[in-house]
JSON list of C-alpha atoms in Angstrom, two decimals:
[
{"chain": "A", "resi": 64, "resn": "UNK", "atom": "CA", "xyz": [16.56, 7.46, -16.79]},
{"chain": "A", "resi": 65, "resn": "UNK", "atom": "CA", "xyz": [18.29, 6.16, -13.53]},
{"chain": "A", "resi": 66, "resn": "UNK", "atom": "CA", "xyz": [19.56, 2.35, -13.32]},
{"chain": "A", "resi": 67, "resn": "UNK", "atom": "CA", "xyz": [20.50, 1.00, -10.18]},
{"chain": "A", "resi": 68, "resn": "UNK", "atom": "CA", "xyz": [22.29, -1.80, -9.12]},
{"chain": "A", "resi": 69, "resn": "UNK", "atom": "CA", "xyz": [20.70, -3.23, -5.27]},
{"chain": "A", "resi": 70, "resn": "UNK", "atom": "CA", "xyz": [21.49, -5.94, -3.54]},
{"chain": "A", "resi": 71, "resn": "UNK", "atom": "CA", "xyz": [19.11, -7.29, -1.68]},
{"chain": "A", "resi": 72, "resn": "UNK", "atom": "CA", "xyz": [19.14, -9.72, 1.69]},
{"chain": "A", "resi": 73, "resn": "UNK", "atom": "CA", "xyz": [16.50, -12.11, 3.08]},
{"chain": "A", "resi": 74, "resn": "UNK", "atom": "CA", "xyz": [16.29, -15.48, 5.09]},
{"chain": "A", "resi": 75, "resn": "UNK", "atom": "CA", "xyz": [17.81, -18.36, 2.87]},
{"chain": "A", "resi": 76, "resn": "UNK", "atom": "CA", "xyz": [14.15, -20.23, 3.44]},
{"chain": "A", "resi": 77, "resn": "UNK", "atom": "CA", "xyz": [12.37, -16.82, 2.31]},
{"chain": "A", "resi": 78, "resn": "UNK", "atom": "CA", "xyz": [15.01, -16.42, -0.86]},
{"chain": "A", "resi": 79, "resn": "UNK", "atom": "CA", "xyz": [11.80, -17.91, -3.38]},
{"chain": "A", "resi": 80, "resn": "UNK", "atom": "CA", "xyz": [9.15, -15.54, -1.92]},
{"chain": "A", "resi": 81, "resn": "UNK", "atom": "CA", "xyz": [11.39, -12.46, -1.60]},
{"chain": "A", "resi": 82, "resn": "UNK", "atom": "CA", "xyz": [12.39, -12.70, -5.36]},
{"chain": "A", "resi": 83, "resn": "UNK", "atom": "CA", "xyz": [8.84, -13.72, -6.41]},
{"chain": "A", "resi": 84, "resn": "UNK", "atom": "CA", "xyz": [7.67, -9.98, -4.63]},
{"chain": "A", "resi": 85, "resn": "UNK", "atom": "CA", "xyz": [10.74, -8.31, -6.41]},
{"chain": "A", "resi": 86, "resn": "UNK", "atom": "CA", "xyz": [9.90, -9.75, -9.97]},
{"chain": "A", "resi": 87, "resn": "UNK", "atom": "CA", "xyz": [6.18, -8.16, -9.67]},
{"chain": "A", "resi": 88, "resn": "UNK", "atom": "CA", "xyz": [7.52, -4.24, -9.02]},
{"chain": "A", "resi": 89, "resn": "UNK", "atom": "CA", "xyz": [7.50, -2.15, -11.49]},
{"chain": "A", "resi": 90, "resn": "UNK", "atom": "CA", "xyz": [11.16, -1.33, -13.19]},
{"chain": "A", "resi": 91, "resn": "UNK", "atom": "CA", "xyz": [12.91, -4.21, -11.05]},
{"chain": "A", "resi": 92, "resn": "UNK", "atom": "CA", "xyz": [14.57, -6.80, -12.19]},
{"chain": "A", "resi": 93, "resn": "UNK", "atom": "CA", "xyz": [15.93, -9.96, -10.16]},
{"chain": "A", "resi": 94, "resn": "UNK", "atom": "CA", "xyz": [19.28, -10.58, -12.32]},
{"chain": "A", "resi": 95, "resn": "UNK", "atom": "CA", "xyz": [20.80, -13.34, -9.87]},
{"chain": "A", "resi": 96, "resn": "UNK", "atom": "CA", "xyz": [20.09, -15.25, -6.91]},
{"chain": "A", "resi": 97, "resn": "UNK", "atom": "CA", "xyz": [22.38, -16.98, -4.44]},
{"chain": "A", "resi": 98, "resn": "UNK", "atom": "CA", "xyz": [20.02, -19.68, -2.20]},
{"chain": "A", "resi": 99, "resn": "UNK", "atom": "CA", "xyz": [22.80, -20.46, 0.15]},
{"chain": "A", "resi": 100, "resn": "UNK", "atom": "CA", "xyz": [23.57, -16.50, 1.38]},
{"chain": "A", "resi": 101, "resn": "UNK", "atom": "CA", "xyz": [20.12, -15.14, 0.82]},
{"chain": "A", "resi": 102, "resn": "UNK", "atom": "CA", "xyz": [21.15, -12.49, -1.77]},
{"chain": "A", "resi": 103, "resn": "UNK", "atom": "CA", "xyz": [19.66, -11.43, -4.74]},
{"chain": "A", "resi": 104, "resn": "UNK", "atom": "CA", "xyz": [21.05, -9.09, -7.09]},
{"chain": "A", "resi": 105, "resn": "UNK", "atom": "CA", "xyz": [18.58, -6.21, -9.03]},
{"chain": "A", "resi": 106, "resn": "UNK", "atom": "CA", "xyz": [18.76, -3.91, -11.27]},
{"chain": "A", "resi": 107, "resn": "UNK", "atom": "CA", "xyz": [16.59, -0.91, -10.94]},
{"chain": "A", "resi": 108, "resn": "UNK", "atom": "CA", "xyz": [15.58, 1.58, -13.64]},
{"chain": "A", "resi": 109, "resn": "UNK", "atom": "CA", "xyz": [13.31, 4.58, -12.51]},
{"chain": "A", "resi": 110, "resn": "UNK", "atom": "CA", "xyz": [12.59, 8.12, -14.78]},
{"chain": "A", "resi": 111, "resn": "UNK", "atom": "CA", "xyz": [13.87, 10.15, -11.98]},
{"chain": "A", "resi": 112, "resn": "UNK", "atom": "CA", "xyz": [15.58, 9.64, -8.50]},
{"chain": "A", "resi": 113, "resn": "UNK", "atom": "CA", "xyz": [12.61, 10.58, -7.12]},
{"chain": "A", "resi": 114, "resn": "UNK", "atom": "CA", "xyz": [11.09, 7.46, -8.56]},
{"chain": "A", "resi": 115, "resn": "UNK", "atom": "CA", "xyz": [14.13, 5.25, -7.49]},
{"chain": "A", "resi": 116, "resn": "UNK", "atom": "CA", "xyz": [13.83, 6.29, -3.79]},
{"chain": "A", "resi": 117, "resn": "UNK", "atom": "CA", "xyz": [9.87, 5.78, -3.51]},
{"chain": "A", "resi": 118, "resn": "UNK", "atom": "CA", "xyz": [10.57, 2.27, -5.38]},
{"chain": "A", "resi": 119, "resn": "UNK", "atom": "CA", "xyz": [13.61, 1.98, -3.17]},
{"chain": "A", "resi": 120, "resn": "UNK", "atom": "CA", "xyz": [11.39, 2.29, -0.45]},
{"chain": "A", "resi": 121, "resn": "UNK", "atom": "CA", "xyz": [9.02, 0.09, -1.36]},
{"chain": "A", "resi": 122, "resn": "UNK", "atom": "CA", "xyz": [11.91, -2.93, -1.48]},
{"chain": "A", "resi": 123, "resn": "UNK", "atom": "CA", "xyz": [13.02, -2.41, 2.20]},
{"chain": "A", "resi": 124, "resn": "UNK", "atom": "CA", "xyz": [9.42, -2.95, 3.39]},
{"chain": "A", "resi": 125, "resn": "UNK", "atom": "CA", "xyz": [9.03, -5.97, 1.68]},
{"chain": "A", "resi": 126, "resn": "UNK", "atom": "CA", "xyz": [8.30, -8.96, 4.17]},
{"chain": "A", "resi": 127, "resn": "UNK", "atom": "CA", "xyz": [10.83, -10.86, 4.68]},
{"chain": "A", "resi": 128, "resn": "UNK", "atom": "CA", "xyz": [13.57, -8.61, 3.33]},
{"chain": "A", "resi": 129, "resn": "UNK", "atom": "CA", "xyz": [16.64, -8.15, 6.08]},
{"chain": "A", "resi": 130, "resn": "UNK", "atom": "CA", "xyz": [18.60, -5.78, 4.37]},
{"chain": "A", "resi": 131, "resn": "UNK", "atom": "CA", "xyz": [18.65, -3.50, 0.90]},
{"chain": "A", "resi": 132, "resn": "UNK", "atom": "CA", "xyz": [21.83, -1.67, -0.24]},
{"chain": "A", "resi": 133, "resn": "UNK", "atom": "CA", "xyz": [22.69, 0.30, -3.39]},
{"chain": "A", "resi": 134, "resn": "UNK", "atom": "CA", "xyz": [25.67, -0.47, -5.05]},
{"chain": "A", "resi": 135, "resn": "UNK", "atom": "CA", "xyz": [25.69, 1.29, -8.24]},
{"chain": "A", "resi": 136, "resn": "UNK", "atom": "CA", "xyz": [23.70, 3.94, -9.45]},
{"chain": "A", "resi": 137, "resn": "UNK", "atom": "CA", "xyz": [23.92, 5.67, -13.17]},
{"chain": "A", "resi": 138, "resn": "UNK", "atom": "CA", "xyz": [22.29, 8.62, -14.56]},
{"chain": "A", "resi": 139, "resn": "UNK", "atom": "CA", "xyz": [21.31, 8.06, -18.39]},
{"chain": "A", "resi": 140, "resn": "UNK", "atom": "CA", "xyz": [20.30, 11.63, -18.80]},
{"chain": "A", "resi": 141, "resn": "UNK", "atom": "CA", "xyz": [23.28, 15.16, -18.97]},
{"chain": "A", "resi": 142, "resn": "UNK", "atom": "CA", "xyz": [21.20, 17.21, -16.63]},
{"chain": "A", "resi": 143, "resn": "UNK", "atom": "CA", "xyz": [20.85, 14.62, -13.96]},
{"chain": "A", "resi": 144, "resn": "UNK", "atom": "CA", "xyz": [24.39, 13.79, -13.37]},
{"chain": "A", "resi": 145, "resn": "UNK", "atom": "CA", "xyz": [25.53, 14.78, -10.02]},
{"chain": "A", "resi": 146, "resn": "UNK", "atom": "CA", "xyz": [29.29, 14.48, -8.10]},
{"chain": "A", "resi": 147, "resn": "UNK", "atom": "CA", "xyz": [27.33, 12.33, -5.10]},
{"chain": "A", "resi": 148, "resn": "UNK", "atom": "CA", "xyz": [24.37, 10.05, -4.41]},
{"chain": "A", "resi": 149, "resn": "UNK", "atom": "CA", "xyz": [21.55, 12.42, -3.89]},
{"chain": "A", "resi": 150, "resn": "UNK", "atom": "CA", "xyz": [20.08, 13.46, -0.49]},
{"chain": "A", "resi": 151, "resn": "UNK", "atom": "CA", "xyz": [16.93, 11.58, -0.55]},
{"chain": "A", "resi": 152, "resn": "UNK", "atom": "CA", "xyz": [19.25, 8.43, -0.75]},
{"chain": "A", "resi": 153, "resn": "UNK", "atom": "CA", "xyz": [21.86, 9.15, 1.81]},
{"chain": "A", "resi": 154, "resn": "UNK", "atom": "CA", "xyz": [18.65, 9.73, 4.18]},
{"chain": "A", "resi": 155, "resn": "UNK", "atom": "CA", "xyz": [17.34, 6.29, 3.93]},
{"chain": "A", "resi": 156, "resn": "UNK", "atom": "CA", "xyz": [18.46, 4.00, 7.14]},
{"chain": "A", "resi": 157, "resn": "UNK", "atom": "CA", "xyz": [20.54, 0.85, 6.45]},
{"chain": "A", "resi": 158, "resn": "UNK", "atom": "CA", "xyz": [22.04, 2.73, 3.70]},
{"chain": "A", "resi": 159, "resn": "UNK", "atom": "CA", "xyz": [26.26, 3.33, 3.82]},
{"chain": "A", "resi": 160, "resn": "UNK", "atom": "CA", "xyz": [27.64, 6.09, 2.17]},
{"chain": "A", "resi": 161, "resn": "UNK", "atom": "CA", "xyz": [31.69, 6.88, 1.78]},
{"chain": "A", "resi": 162, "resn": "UNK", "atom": "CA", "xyz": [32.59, 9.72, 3.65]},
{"chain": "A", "resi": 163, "resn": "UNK", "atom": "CA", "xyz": [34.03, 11.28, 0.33]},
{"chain": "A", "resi": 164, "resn": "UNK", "atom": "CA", "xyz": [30.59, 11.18, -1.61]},
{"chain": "A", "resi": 165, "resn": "UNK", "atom": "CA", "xyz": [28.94, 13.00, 1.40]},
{"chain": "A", "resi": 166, "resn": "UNK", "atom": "CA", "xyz": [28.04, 16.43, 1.10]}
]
């Protein structure tokens, strides 16, 4: 099991539709919302990273969504921990990484 934390940016006015798309993905789940900023936080939980980037995905072409970041992500299961965020994360645009967790 992966969980994710993502913060997620859209249009103050569009803050009520963006979280209303959010809420009706699978394995999301819209934890706060600030109005005034446009942010919302999530929480992700997928089976497999491969699951978390296609859902991942999915959240950056949401309409009105301006920006998605990852800020935490935790591996539930011994065989999937890693020392950095996996490839097929690092690859997605919009996305910063720390030099020191890049390969």
């Amino acid at each position: 099991m992966n969980i994710s934390g993502i913060l997620v940016t859209a249009l103050p006015e569009h803050i009520a539709e963006v979280a209303r798309s959010l809420s009706n993905l699978p394995g999301l789940d819209v934890t706060q919302i600030h109005a005034a900023s446009g942010k919302l936080v999530v929480v992700q939980e997928a089976a497999s990273v491969g699951e978390e980037v296609e859902a991942f995905k999915r959240i950056r072409t949401l309409p009105k969504v301006i920006a998605v970041d990852l800020v935490q992500h935790y591996f539930e299961d011994d065989n999937e921990l890693i020392d950095a965020i996996p490839d097929e994360l690092i690859r997605l645009e919009g996305i910063h990484v720390p030099t020191a967790l890049q390969d």
